[in-house]
Amino acid sequence: MQADHFLKVGAHLGEGPCWIDGALWFVDIKGNTVFKVDPETHALTRWATPEHVGWVLPSAHDGLIVGLQSGPHRLDPESGTLTQIAQVHTDLPDNRLNDAAIDAEGRVWFGSMDNLEESETGVVFVLDKGDVREAGIPATTITNGPAISPCGSWLYHVDTIGRRVYRHAIQADGTAGDGELFLDFTTPDRDDWGHPDGAICDAEGGIWQGFFGGAAARRFAPDGTLTHEVRFPVSNVTKITLGGPDGRTAYATTARQGLGEAELAAQPQAGDLFTFRVDVPAAPPRSANT
């Protein structure tokens, strides 16, 4: 399969696409911007943020939850007002938030990373009714995902630098159990796949994985078998979401980050949004309990 170009954005580091109430939301992490796209008119609305912003998710309460560098905030789309919910990494100014997902209880699992991409200071946190705690997953340089199974039992944690994905049982107390290796992209047959980036689960528990530097998104069955590969005309595919009226339209964010002048000239659509159709629809939507 080949992805189709959907909308010109030119994001430095497009990420965190999420289908919310009939619209596509996403962020440009390094551009400090939250975006909303009308899928019919392609009209683009944007909100500037004072810090790097890793993700945007729906809330069961007022507004949206966004992951700013200093911690999760509530965003009021009407006024653009941001209200801090909690602080993280007050002792690590080079860390920022990177990716997030909502579990069956409405808890937001979100990861951090070293913005310099050097130190293993990336931690997975859980936001639960306004309180934040560590999830109990070993630290990495860049946390990605997490993706959460539609049954709510499993969390898939992506170690981007290590090029591996681990599966953790979600415990009753809202922490993660010990991880087991689920996907390994360090093998010789996957050397040219790039680095695993954002991940989501569909309605059957399949995992859609974006590949930074790999010009592709791939779907894996719950047993780890590769089922689909979608190729892109740009190198850095960061994450997809599933939406549309039937939940079978995929939207993908991409990035210009790390590309030199010659690569950017050869990839004029880097940082834009792309789309393709899928067989298995999105998992039922969830909203944060905060």
PDB file of C-alpha atoms in Angstrom:
ATOM      1  CA  MET A   1       0.000   0.000   0.000  1.00  0.00           C
ATOM      2  CA  GLN A   2       0.945   3.619  -0.569  1.00  0.00           C
ATOM      3  CA  ALA A   3      -0.168   6.499   1.639  1.00  0.00           C
ATOM      4  CA  ASP A   4      -1.886   9.482   0.023  1.00  0.00           C
ATOM      5  CA  HIS A   5      -0.989  13.089   0.753  1.00  0.00           C
ATOM      6  CA  PHE A   6      -3.755  14.705   2.825  1.00  0.00           C
ATOM      7  CA  LEU A   7      -2.705  18.201   3.919  1.00  0.00           C
ATOM      8  CA  LYS A   8       0.307  20.500   3.678  1.00  0.00           C
ATOM      9  CA  VAL A   9       1.595  21.329   7.161  1.00  0.00           C
ATOM     10  CA  GLY A  10       5.397  21.303   7.064  1.00  0.00           C
ATOM     11  CA  ALA A  11       5.647  20.362  10.736  1.00  0.00           C
ATOM     12  CA  HIS A  12       9.122  20.184  12.209  1.00  0.00           C
ATOM     13  CA  LEU A  13       8.047  17.213  14.330  1.00  0.00           C
ATOM     14  CA  GLY A  14       4.421  16.285  13.669  1.00  0.00           C
ATOM     15  CA  GLU A  15       3.103  13.834  16.274  1.00  0.00           C
ATOM     16  CA  GLY A  16       0.222  12.638  18.418  1.00  0.00           C
ATOM     17  CA  PRO A  17      -2.644  12.410  15.891  1.00  0.00           C
ATOM     18  CA  CYS A  18      -5.976  11.732  17.597  1.00  0.00           C
ATOM     19  CA  TRP A  19      -9.530  11.510  16.230  1.00  0.00           C
ATOM     20  CA  ILE A  20     -11.752  13.550  18.580  1.00  0.00           C
ATOM     21  CA  ASP A  21     -15.442  14.300  17.957  1.00  0.00           C
ATOM     22  CA  GLY A  22     -15.250  14.062  14.181  1.00  0.00           C
ATOM     23  CA  ALA A  23     -12.041  16.024  13.745  1.00  0.00           C
ATOM     24  CA  LEU A  24      -8.337  15.235  13.500  1.00  0.00           C
ATOM     25  CA  TRP A  25      -6.098  16.715  16.187  1.00  0.00           C
ATOM     26  CA  PHE A  26      -2.295  16.548  16.277  1.00  0.00           C
ATOM     27  CA  VAL A  27       0.754  18.512  17.428  1.00  0.00           C
ATOM     28  CA  ASP A  28       4.037  19.863  16.149  1.00  0.00           C
ATOM     29  CA  ILE A  29       6.255  19.104  19.128  1.00  0.00           C
ATOM     30  CA  LYS A  30       9.158  21.402  18.241  1.00  0.00           C
ATOM     31  CA  GLY A  31       6.830  23.958  16.650  1.00  0.00           C
ATOM     32  CA  ASN A  32       4.987  24.371  19.994  1.00  0.00           C
ATOM     33  CA  THR A  33       1.595  24.048  18.296  1.00  0.00           C
ATOM     34  CA  VAL A  34      -1.636  22.076  18.695  1.00  0.00           C
ATOM     35  CA  PHE A  35      -3.645  21.615  15.463  1.00  0.00           C
ATOM     36  CA  LYS A  36      -7.235  20.709  14.600  1.00  0.00           C
ATOM     37  CA  VAL A  37      -8.200  19.685  11.059  1.00  0.00           C
ATOM     38  CA  ASP A  38     -11.706  19.521   9.609  1.00  0.00           C
ATOM     39  CA  PRO A  39     -11.527  16.281   7.564  1.00  0.00           C
ATOM     40  CA  GLU A  40     -14.050  17.536   4.987  1.00  0.00           C
ATOM     41  CA  THR A  41     -12.873  21.104   4.335  1.00  0.00           C
ATOM     42  CA  HIS A  42      -9.244  20.593   5.410  1.00  0.00           C
ATOM     43  CA  ALA A  43      -9.548  23.813   7.422  1.00  0.00           C
ATOM     44  CA  LEU A  44      -6.659  24.018   9.890  1.00  0.00           C
ATOM     45  CA  THR A  45      -6.963  25.662  13.323  1.00  0.00           C
ATOM     46  CA  ARG A  46      -3.947  26.068  15.575  1.00  0.00           C
ATOM     47  CA  TRP A  47      -3.144  26.904  19.192  1.00  0.00           C
ATOM     48  CA  ALA A  48       0.337  28.065  20.208  1.00  0.00           C
ATOM     49  CA  THR A  49       1.852  26.588  23.368  1.00  0.00           C
ATOM     50  CA  PRO A  50       4.613  28.086  25.530  1.00  0.00           C
ATOM     51  CA  GLU A  51       6.567  24.811  25.595  1.00  0.00           C
ATOM     52  CA  HIS A  52       7.150  21.752  23.450  1.00  0.00           C
ATOM     53  CA  VAL A  53       3.879  19.803  23.261  1.00  0.00           C
ATOM     54  CA  GLY A  54       3.900  16.019  22.858  1.00  0.00           C
ATOM     55  CA  TRP A  55       0.239  15.037  22.574  1.00  0.00           C
ATOM     56  CA  VAL A  56      -3.420  16.024  22.703  1.00  0.00           C
ATOM     57  CA  LEU A  57      -6.196  13.757  24.072  1.00  0.00           C
ATOM     58  CA  PRO A  58      -9.913  14.058  24.848  1.00  0.00           C
ATOM     59  CA  SER A  59     -11.117  14.562  28.403  1.00  0.00           C
ATOM     60  CA  ALA A  60     -14.339  13.341  29.991  1.00  0.00           C
ATOM     61  CA  HIS A  61     -14.436  16.759  31.666  1.00  0.00           C
ATOM     62  CA  ASP A  62     -13.969  20.195  30.116  1.00  0.00           C
ATOM     63  CA  GLY A  63     -11.535  20.798  27.257  1.00  0.00           C
ATOM     64  CA  LEU A  64      -8.635  18.632  26.183  1.00  0.00           C
ATOM     65  CA  ILE A  65      -5.538  17.249  27.915  1.00  0.00           C
ATOM     66  CA  VAL A  66      -2.209  18.182  26.326  1.00  0.00           C
ATOM     67  CA  GLY A  67       1.298  17.085  27.271  1.00  0.00           C
ATOM     68  CA  LEU A  68       3.556  20.119  27.603  1.00  0.00           C
ATOM     69  CA  GLN A  69       7.224  19.863  28.457  1.00  0.00           C
ATOM     70  CA  SER A  70       6.622  20.617  32.141  1.00  0.00           C
ATOM     71  CA  GLY A  71       3.662  18.236  32.497  1.00  0.00           C
ATOM     72  CA  PRO A  72       0.040  17.626  31.508  1.00  0.00           C
ATOM     73  CA  HIS A  73      -2.206  20.657  31.049  1.00  0.00           C
ATOM     74  CA  ARG A  74      -5.869  21.247  30.276  1.00  0.00           C
ATOM     75  CA  LEU A  75      -6.515  23.170  27.056  1.00  0.00           C
ATOM     76  CA  ASP A  76      -9.722  25.153  26.565  1.00  0.00           C
ATOM     77  CA  PRO A  77     -10.092  25.294  22.763  1.00  0.00           C
ATOM     78  CA  GLU A  78     -12.523  28.210  22.951  1.00  0.00           C
ATOM     79  CA  SER A  79     -10.182  30.582  24.770  1.00  0.00           C
ATOM     80  CA  GLY A  80      -6.846  28.888  24.178  1.00  0.00           C
ATOM     81  CA  THR A  81      -6.247  28.915  27.931  1.00  0.00           C
ATOM     82  CA  LEU A  82      -3.837  26.332  29.323  1.00  0.00           C
ATOM     83  CA  THR A  83      -4.119  25.181  32.953  1.00  0.00           C
ATOM     84  CA  GLN A  84      -1.414  23.005  34.470  1.00  0.00           C
ATOM     85  CA  ILE A  85      -2.598  19.740  36.037  1.00  0.00           C
ATOM     86  CA  ALA A  86       0.708  18.399  37.323  1.00  0.00           C
ATOM     87  CA  GLN A  87       4.457  18.912  36.989  1.00  0.00           C
ATOM     88  CA  VAL A  88       7.006  16.234  36.074  1.00  0.00           C
ATOM     89  CA  HIS A  89      10.798  16.195  35.793  1.00  0.00           C
ATOM     90  CA  THR A  90      11.322  19.475  37.650  1.00  0.00           C
ATOM     91  CA  ASP A  91      14.929  18.345  38.146  1.00  0.00           C
ATOM     92  CA  LEU A  92      15.490  17.460  34.463  1.00  0.00           C
ATOM     93  CA  PRO A  93      15.095  20.608  32.331  1.00  0.00           C
ATOM     94  CA  ASP A  94      16.245  18.777  29.166  1.00  0.00           C
ATOM     95  CA  ASN A  95      13.382  16.289  29.372  1.00  0.00           C
ATOM     96  CA  ARG A  96      10.029  16.722  27.622  1.00  0.00           C
ATOM     97  CA  LEU A  97       6.857  14.693  27.148  1.00  0.00           C
ATOM     98  CA  ASN A  98       6.578  12.593  24.000  1.00  0.00           C
ATOM     99  CA  ASP A  99       3.523  10.347  23.529  1.00  0.00           C
ATOM    100  CA  ALA A 100       0.407   9.145  25.360  1.00  0.00           C
ATOM    101  CA  ALA A 101      -2.650   6.869  25.373  1.00  0.00           C
ATOM    102  CA  ILE A 102      -5.805   6.383  27.455  1.00  0.00           C
ATOM    103  CA  ASP A 103      -6.678   3.058  29.088  1.00  0.00           C
ATOM    104  CA  ALA A 104     -10.076   1.511  29.818  1.00  0.00           C
ATOM    105  CA  GLU A 105     -10.269   3.273  33.194  1.00  0.00           C
ATOM    106  CA  GLY A 106      -9.597   6.696  31.692  1.00  0.00           C
ATOM    107  CA  ARG A 107      -6.028   6.850  32.959  1.00  0.00           C
ATOM    108  CA  VAL A 108      -3.537   8.622  30.690  1.00  0.00           C
ATOM    109  CA  TRP A 109      -0.255   6.756  30.241  1.00  0.00           C
ATOM    110  CA  PHE A 110       2.377   9.181  28.946  1.00  0.00           C
ATOM    111  CA  GLY A 111       6.097   9.025  28.425  1.00  0.00           C
ATOM    112  CA  SER A 112       8.974  11.461  28.647  1.00  0.00           C
ATOM    113  CA  MET A 113      12.337  11.576  26.911  1.00  0.00           C
ATOM    114  CA  ASP A 114      15.678  13.328  26.861  1.00  0.00           C
ATOM    115  CA  ASN A 115      15.183  16.162  24.370  1.00  0.00           C
ATOM    116  CA  LEU A 116      18.890  15.836  23.494  1.00  0.00           C
ATOM    117  CA  GLU A 117      18.330  12.110  22.793  1.00  0.00           C
ATOM    118  CA  GLU A 118      21.398  11.111  24.815  1.00  0.00           C
ATOM    119  CA  SER A 119      20.502  10.096  28.395  1.00  0.00           C
ATOM    120  CA  GLU A 120      18.244   7.308  29.638  1.00  0.00           C
ATOM    121  CA  THR A 121      15.943   9.670  31.523  1.00  0.00           C
ATOM    122  CA  GLY A 122      12.688   8.855  29.727  1.00  0.00           C
ATOM    123  CA  VAL A 123      10.006   7.610  32.126  1.00  0.00           C
ATOM    124  CA  VAL A 124       6.410   6.417  31.649  1.00  0.00           C
ATOM    125  CA  PHE A 125       3.890   8.142  33.926  1.00  0.00           C
ATOM    126  CA  VAL A 126       0.209   7.583  34.706  1.00  0.00           C
ATOM    127  CA  LEU A 127      -2.217  10.494  35.061  1.00  0.00           C
ATOM    128  CA  ASP A 128      -5.237   9.291  37.060  1.00  0.00           C
ATOM    129  CA  LYS A 129      -7.941  11.740  38.152  1.00  0.00           C
ATOM    130  CA  GLY A 130      -5.435  14.561  38.355  1.00  0.00           C
ATOM    131  CA  ASP A 131      -2.681  12.665  40.151  1.00  0.00           C
ATOM    132  CA  VAL A 132       0.560  11.601  38.438  1.00  0.00           C
ATOM    133  CA  ARG A 133       2.753   8.633  39.354  1.00  0.00           C
ATOM    134  CA  GLU A 134       5.452   6.603  37.646  1.00  0.00           C
ATOM    135  CA  ALA A 135       4.194   3.475  35.872  1.00  0.00           C
ATOM    136  CA  GLY A 136       7.046   1.207  36.920  1.00  0.00           C
ATOM    137  CA  ILE A 137       8.559   0.743  33.447  1.00  0.00           C
ATOM    138  CA  PRO A 138      12.385   0.904  33.200  1.00  0.00           C
ATOM    139  CA  ALA A 139      13.764   4.240  31.965  1.00  0.00           C
ATOM    140  CA  THR A 140      14.845   4.674  28.344  1.00  0.00           C
ATOM    141  CA  THR A 141      16.217   7.538  26.271  1.00  0.00           C
ATOM    142  CA  ILE A 142      13.067   7.933  24.134  1.00  0.00           C
ATOM    143  CA  THR A 143       9.770   6.447  25.300  1.00  0.00           C
ATOM    144  CA  ASN A 144       7.143   6.022  22.576  1.00  0.00           C
ATOM    145  CA  GLY A 145       3.636   4.744  22.332  1.00  0.00           C
ATOM    146  CA  PRO A 146       2.373   3.624  24.650  1.00  0.00           C
ATOM    147  CA  ALA A 147      -0.377   1.728  22.870  1.00  0.00           C
ATOM    148  CA  ILE A 148      -3.112   0.049  24.899  1.00  0.00           C
ATOM    149  CA  SER A 149      -5.083  -2.998  23.785  1.00  0.00           C
ATOM    150  CA  PRO A 150      -8.844  -2.586  23.252  1.00  0.00           C
ATOM    151  CA  CYS A 151      -9.499  -5.087  26.056  1.00  0.00           C
ATOM    152  CA  GLY A 152      -7.544  -2.797  28.398  1.00  0.00           C
ATOM    153  CA  SER A 153      -5.250  -5.554  29.642  1.00  0.00           C
ATOM    154  CA  TRP A 154      -2.021  -4.779  27.771  1.00  0.00           C
ATOM    155  CA  LEU A 155       0.275  -1.808  27.321  1.00  0.00           C
ATOM    156  CA  TYR A 156       2.833  -1.728  24.505  1.00  0.00           C
ATOM    157  CA  HIS A 157       5.875   0.392  25.327  1.00  0.00           C
ATOM    158  CA  VAL A 158       8.178   1.460  22.489  1.00  0.00           C
ATOM    159  CA  ASP A 159      11.905   1.883  23.136  1.00  0.00           C
ATOM    160  CA  THR A 160      12.730   3.967  20.056  1.00  0.00           C
ATOM    161  CA  ILE A 161      16.514   4.073  20.423  1.00  0.00           C
ATOM    162  CA  GLY A 162      16.658   0.369  21.357  1.00  0.00           C
ATOM    163  CA  ARG A 163      14.346  -0.418  18.394  1.00  0.00           C
ATOM    164  CA  ARG A 164      12.171  -2.752  20.436  1.00  0.00           C
ATOM    165  CA  VAL A 165       8.573  -2.895  21.655  1.00  0.00           C
ATOM    166  CA  TYR A 166       7.698  -4.442  25.027  1.00  0.00           C
ATOM    167  CA  ARG A 167       4.343  -5.697  26.261  1.00  0.00           C
ATOM    168  CA  HIS A 168       3.273  -5.102  29.873  1.00  0.00           C
ATOM    169  CA  ALA A 169       0.178  -6.301  31.702  1.00  0.00           C
ATOM    170  CA  ILE A 170      -1.796  -3.386  33.173  1.00  0.00           C
ATOM    171  CA  GLN A 171      -2.203  -4.126  36.871  1.00  0.00           C
ATOM    172  CA  ALA A 172      -5.372  -3.460  38.871  1.00  0.00           C
ATOM    173  CA  ASP A 173      -3.589  -0.658  40.745  1.00  0.00           C
ATOM    174  CA  GLY A 174      -2.824   1.183  37.507  1.00  0.00           C
ATOM    175  CA  THR A 175       0.841   0.260  37.216  1.00  0.00           C
ATOM    176  CA  ALA A 176       2.603  -1.826  34.583  1.00  0.00           C
ATOM    177  CA  GLY A 177       3.711  -5.394  35.135  1.00  0.00           C
ATOM    178  CA  ASP A 178       7.076  -6.740  34.027  1.00  0.00           C
ATOM    179  CA  GLY A 179       7.740  -6.244  30.325  1.00  0.00           C
ATOM    180  CA  GLU A 180       8.199  -9.000  27.768  1.00  0.00           C
ATOM    181  CA  LEU A 181       9.750  -8.456  24.337  1.00  0.00           C
ATOM    182  CA  PHE A 182       6.981  -8.175  21.758  1.00  0.00           C
ATOM    183  CA  LEU A 183       8.652  -6.766  18.621  1.00  0.00           C
ATOM    184  CA  ASP A 184      12.364  -6.638  17.801  1.00  0.00           C
ATOM    185  CA  PHE A 185      13.548  -4.411  14.957  1.00  0.00           C
ATOM    186  CA  THR A 186      17.274  -4.995  15.489  1.00  0.00           C
ATOM    187  CA  THR A 187      17.389  -8.164  13.389  1.00  0.00           C
ATOM    188  CA  PRO A 188      19.298  -8.107  10.048  1.00  0.00           C
ATOM    189  CA  ASP A 189      16.108  -8.430   7.984  1.00  0.00           C
ATOM    190  CA  ARG A 190      14.788  -5.214   9.568  1.00  0.00           C
ATOM    191  CA  ASP A 191      17.930  -3.087   9.433  1.00  0.00           C
ATOM    192  CA  ASP A 192      16.388  -0.657   6.928  1.00  0.00           C
ATOM    193  CA  TRP A 193      13.084  -0.256   8.792  1.00  0.00           C
ATOM    194  CA  GLY A 194      14.188   2.817  10.742  1.00  0.00           C
ATOM    195  CA  HIS A 195      13.259   3.444  14.383  1.00  0.00           C
ATOM    196  CA  PRO A 196       9.854   2.490  15.825  1.00  0.00           C
ATOM    197  CA  ASP A 197       7.954   5.642  16.743  1.00  0.00           C
ATOM    198  CA  GLY A 198       4.337   6.182  17.818  1.00  0.00           C
ATOM    199  CA  ALA A 199       1.993   3.194  18.115  1.00  0.00           C
ATOM    200  CA  ILE A 200      -1.745   2.566  18.474  1.00  0.00           C
ATOM    201  CA  CYS A 201      -4.032  -0.473  18.757  1.00  0.00           C
ATOM    202  CA  ASP A 202      -7.033  -1.072  16.507  1.00  0.00           C
ATOM    203  CA  ALA A 203     -10.319  -2.816  17.328  1.00  0.00           C
ATOM    204  CA  GLU A 204      -8.782  -6.301  16.946  1.00  0.00           C
ATOM    205  CA  GLY A 205      -5.755  -5.498  19.090  1.00  0.00           C
ATOM    206  CA  GLY A 206      -3.473  -5.082  16.080  1.00  0.00           C
ATOM    207  CA  ILE A 207      -0.630  -2.606  16.555  1.00  0.00           C
ATOM    208  CA  TRP A 208      -0.005   0.127  13.993  1.00  0.00           C
ATOM    209  CA  GLN A 209       3.590   1.349  14.271  1.00  0.00           C
ATOM    210  CA  GLY A 210       5.132   4.401  12.600  1.00  0.00           C
ATOM    211  CA  PHE A 211       8.810   4.228  11.602  1.00  0.00           C
ATOM    212  CA  PHE A 212      11.029   7.286  11.877  1.00  0.00           C
ATOM    213  CA  GLY A 213      13.600   7.109   9.106  1.00  0.00           C
ATOM    214  CA  GLY A 214      11.816   4.112   7.602  1.00  0.00           C
ATOM    215  CA  ALA A 215       9.280   5.770   5.260  1.00  0.00           C
ATOM    216  CA  ALA A 216       6.550   3.375   6.401  1.00  0.00           C
ATOM    217  CA  ALA A 217       3.844   2.415   8.855  1.00  0.00           C
ATOM    218  CA  ARG A 218       3.261  -1.248   9.638  1.00  0.00           C
ATOM    219  CA  ARG A 219       0.540  -3.242  11.364  1.00  0.00           C
ATOM    220  CA  PHE A 220       1.287  -6.259  13.552  1.00  0.00           C
ATOM    221  CA  ALA A 221      -1.267  -8.790  14.786  1.00  0.00           C
ATOM    222  CA  PRO A 222      -1.566  -9.404  18.557  1.00  0.00           C
ATOM    223  CA  ASP A 223       0.862 -12.328  18.136  1.00  0.00           C
ATOM    224  CA  GLY A 224       3.466 -10.041  16.518  1.00  0.00           C
ATOM    225  CA  THR A 225       2.938 -11.193  12.915  1.00  0.00           C
ATOM    226  CA  LEU A 226       3.350  -8.467  10.293  1.00  0.00           C
ATOM    227  CA  THR A 227       0.014  -8.050   8.478  1.00  0.00           C
ATOM    228  CA  HIS A 228       0.258  -4.755   6.544  1.00  0.00           C
ATOM    229  CA  GLU A 229       2.910  -2.330   5.309  1.00  0.00           C
ATOM    230  CA  VAL A 230       2.143   1.175   4.016  1.00  0.00           C
ATOM    231  CA  ARG A 231       4.881   3.097   2.230  1.00  0.00           C
ATOM    232  CA  PHE A 232       5.301   6.886   2.327  1.00  0.00           C
ATOM    233  CA  PRO A 233       7.118   9.384   0.083  1.00  0.00           C
ATOM    234  CA  VAL A 234       8.785  10.860   3.203  1.00  0.00           C
ATOM    235  CA  SER A 235      11.280   9.282   5.597  1.00  0.00           C
ATOM    236  CA  ASN A 236       9.972  10.195   9.020  1.00  0.00           C
ATOM    237  CA  VAL A 237       6.579   8.644   9.754  1.00  0.00           C
ATOM    238  CA  THR A 238       5.826   9.388  13.396  1.00  0.00           C
ATOM    239  CA  LYS A 239       2.366   8.030  14.279  1.00  0.00           C
ATOM    240  CA  ILE A 240      -1.082   7.231  12.893  1.00  0.00           C
ATOM    241  CA  THR A 241      -4.612   7.427  14.235  1.00  0.00           C
ATOM    242  CA  LEU A 242      -7.795   5.817  12.922  1.00  0.00           C
ATOM    243  CA  GLY A 243     -10.935   7.864  12.355  1.00  0.00           C
ATOM    244  CA  GLY A 244     -13.565   8.901   9.858  1.00  0.00           C
ATOM    245  CA  PRO A 245     -17.260   7.903   9.948  1.00  0.00           C
ATOM    246  CA  ASP A 246     -16.437   4.175   9.909  1.00  0.00           C
ATOM    247  CA  GLY A 247     -13.158   4.313  11.840  1.00  0.00           C
ATOM    248  CA  ARG A 248     -11.268   2.902   8.854  1.00  0.00           C
ATOM    249  CA  THR A 249      -9.429   6.009   7.664  1.00  0.00           C
ATOM    250  CA  ALA A 250      -5.841   6.262   8.875  1.00  0.00           C
ATOM    251  CA  TYR A 251      -4.195   9.660   9.302  1.00  0.00           C
ATOM    252  CA  ALA A 252      -0.425   9.852   9.727  1.00  0.00           C
ATOM    253  CA  THR A 253       1.827  12.608  11.030  1.00  0.00           C
ATOM    254  CA  THR A 254       5.345  13.031   9.667  1.00  0.00           C
ATOM    255  CA  ALA A 255       8.420  15.142  10.456  1.00  0.00           C
ATOM    256  CA  ARG A 256      11.102  17.284   8.857  1.00  0.00           C
ATOM    257  CA  GLN A 257      13.386  16.855  11.866  1.00  0.00           C
ATOM    258  CA  GLY A 258      16.798  15.396  11.077  1.00  0.00           C
ATOM    259  CA  LEU A 259      16.570  15.899   7.312  1.00  0.00           C
ATOM    260  CA  GLY A 260      19.327  17.825   5.533  1.00  0.00           C
ATOM    261  CA  GLU A 261      18.833  20.289   2.687  1.00  0.00           C
ATOM    262  CA  ALA A 262      19.158  17.645  -0.020  1.00  0.00           C
ATOM    263  CA  GLU A 263      16.727  15.308   1.761  1.00  0.00           C
ATOM    264  CA  LEU A 264      14.200  18.107   2.239  1.00  0.00           C
ATOM    265  CA  ALA A 265      14.488  18.998  -1.440  1.00  0.00           C
ATOM    266  CA  ALA A 266      13.796  15.365  -2.334  1.00  0.00           C
ATOM    267  CA  GLN A 267      10.939  15.142   0.207  1.00  0.00           C
ATOM    268  CA  PRO A 268       8.888  18.339  -0.207  1.00  0.00           C
ATOM    269  CA  GLN A 269       5.972  16.755   1.674  1.00  0.00           C
ATOM    270  CA  ALA A 270       7.985  15.986   4.819  1.00  0.00           C
ATOM    271  CA  GLY A 271       6.100  17.208   7.883  1.00  0.00           C
ATOM    272  CA  ASP A 272       2.704  16.929   6.164  1.00  0.00           C
ATOM    273  CA  LEU A 273      -0.330  14.767   6.925  1.00  0.00           C
ATOM    274  CA  PHE A 274      -1.024  11.567   4.982  1.00  0.00           C
ATOM    275  CA  THR A 275      -3.953   9.167   4.810  1.00  0.00           C
ATOM    276  CA  PHE A 276      -4.839   5.611   3.779  1.00  0.00           C
ATOM    277  CA  ARG A 277      -7.681   3.141   4.295  1.00  0.00           C
ATOM    278  CA  VAL A 278      -7.537   0.122   6.606  1.00  0.00           C
ATOM    279  CA  ASP A 279      -9.501  -3.113   6.997  1.00  0.00           C
ATOM    280  CA  VAL A 280      -9.831  -3.125  10.784  1.00  0.00           C
ATOM    281  CA  PRO A 281     -11.465  -0.060  12.338  1.00  0.00           C
ATOM    282  CA  ALA A 282     -10.395   2.007  15.295  1.00  0.00           C
ATOM    283  CA  ALA A 283     -10.823   0.719  18.805  1.00  0.00           C
ATOM    284  CA  PRO A 284     -13.727   2.311  20.729  1.00  0.00           C
ATOM    285  CA  PRO A 285     -12.834   5.872  21.794  1.00  0.00           C
ATOM    286  CA  ARG A 286     -11.762   6.629  25.345  1.00  0.00           C
ATOM    287  CA  SER A 287     -11.588   9.880  27.280  1.00  0.00           C
ATOM    288  CA  ALA A 288      -9.284  10.863  30.118  1.00  0.00           C
ATOM    289  CA  ASN A 289     -10.748  10.737  33.625  1.00  0.00           C
ATOM    290  CA  THR A 290      -8.947  13.990  34.480  1.00  0.00           C
TER     291      THR A 290
END
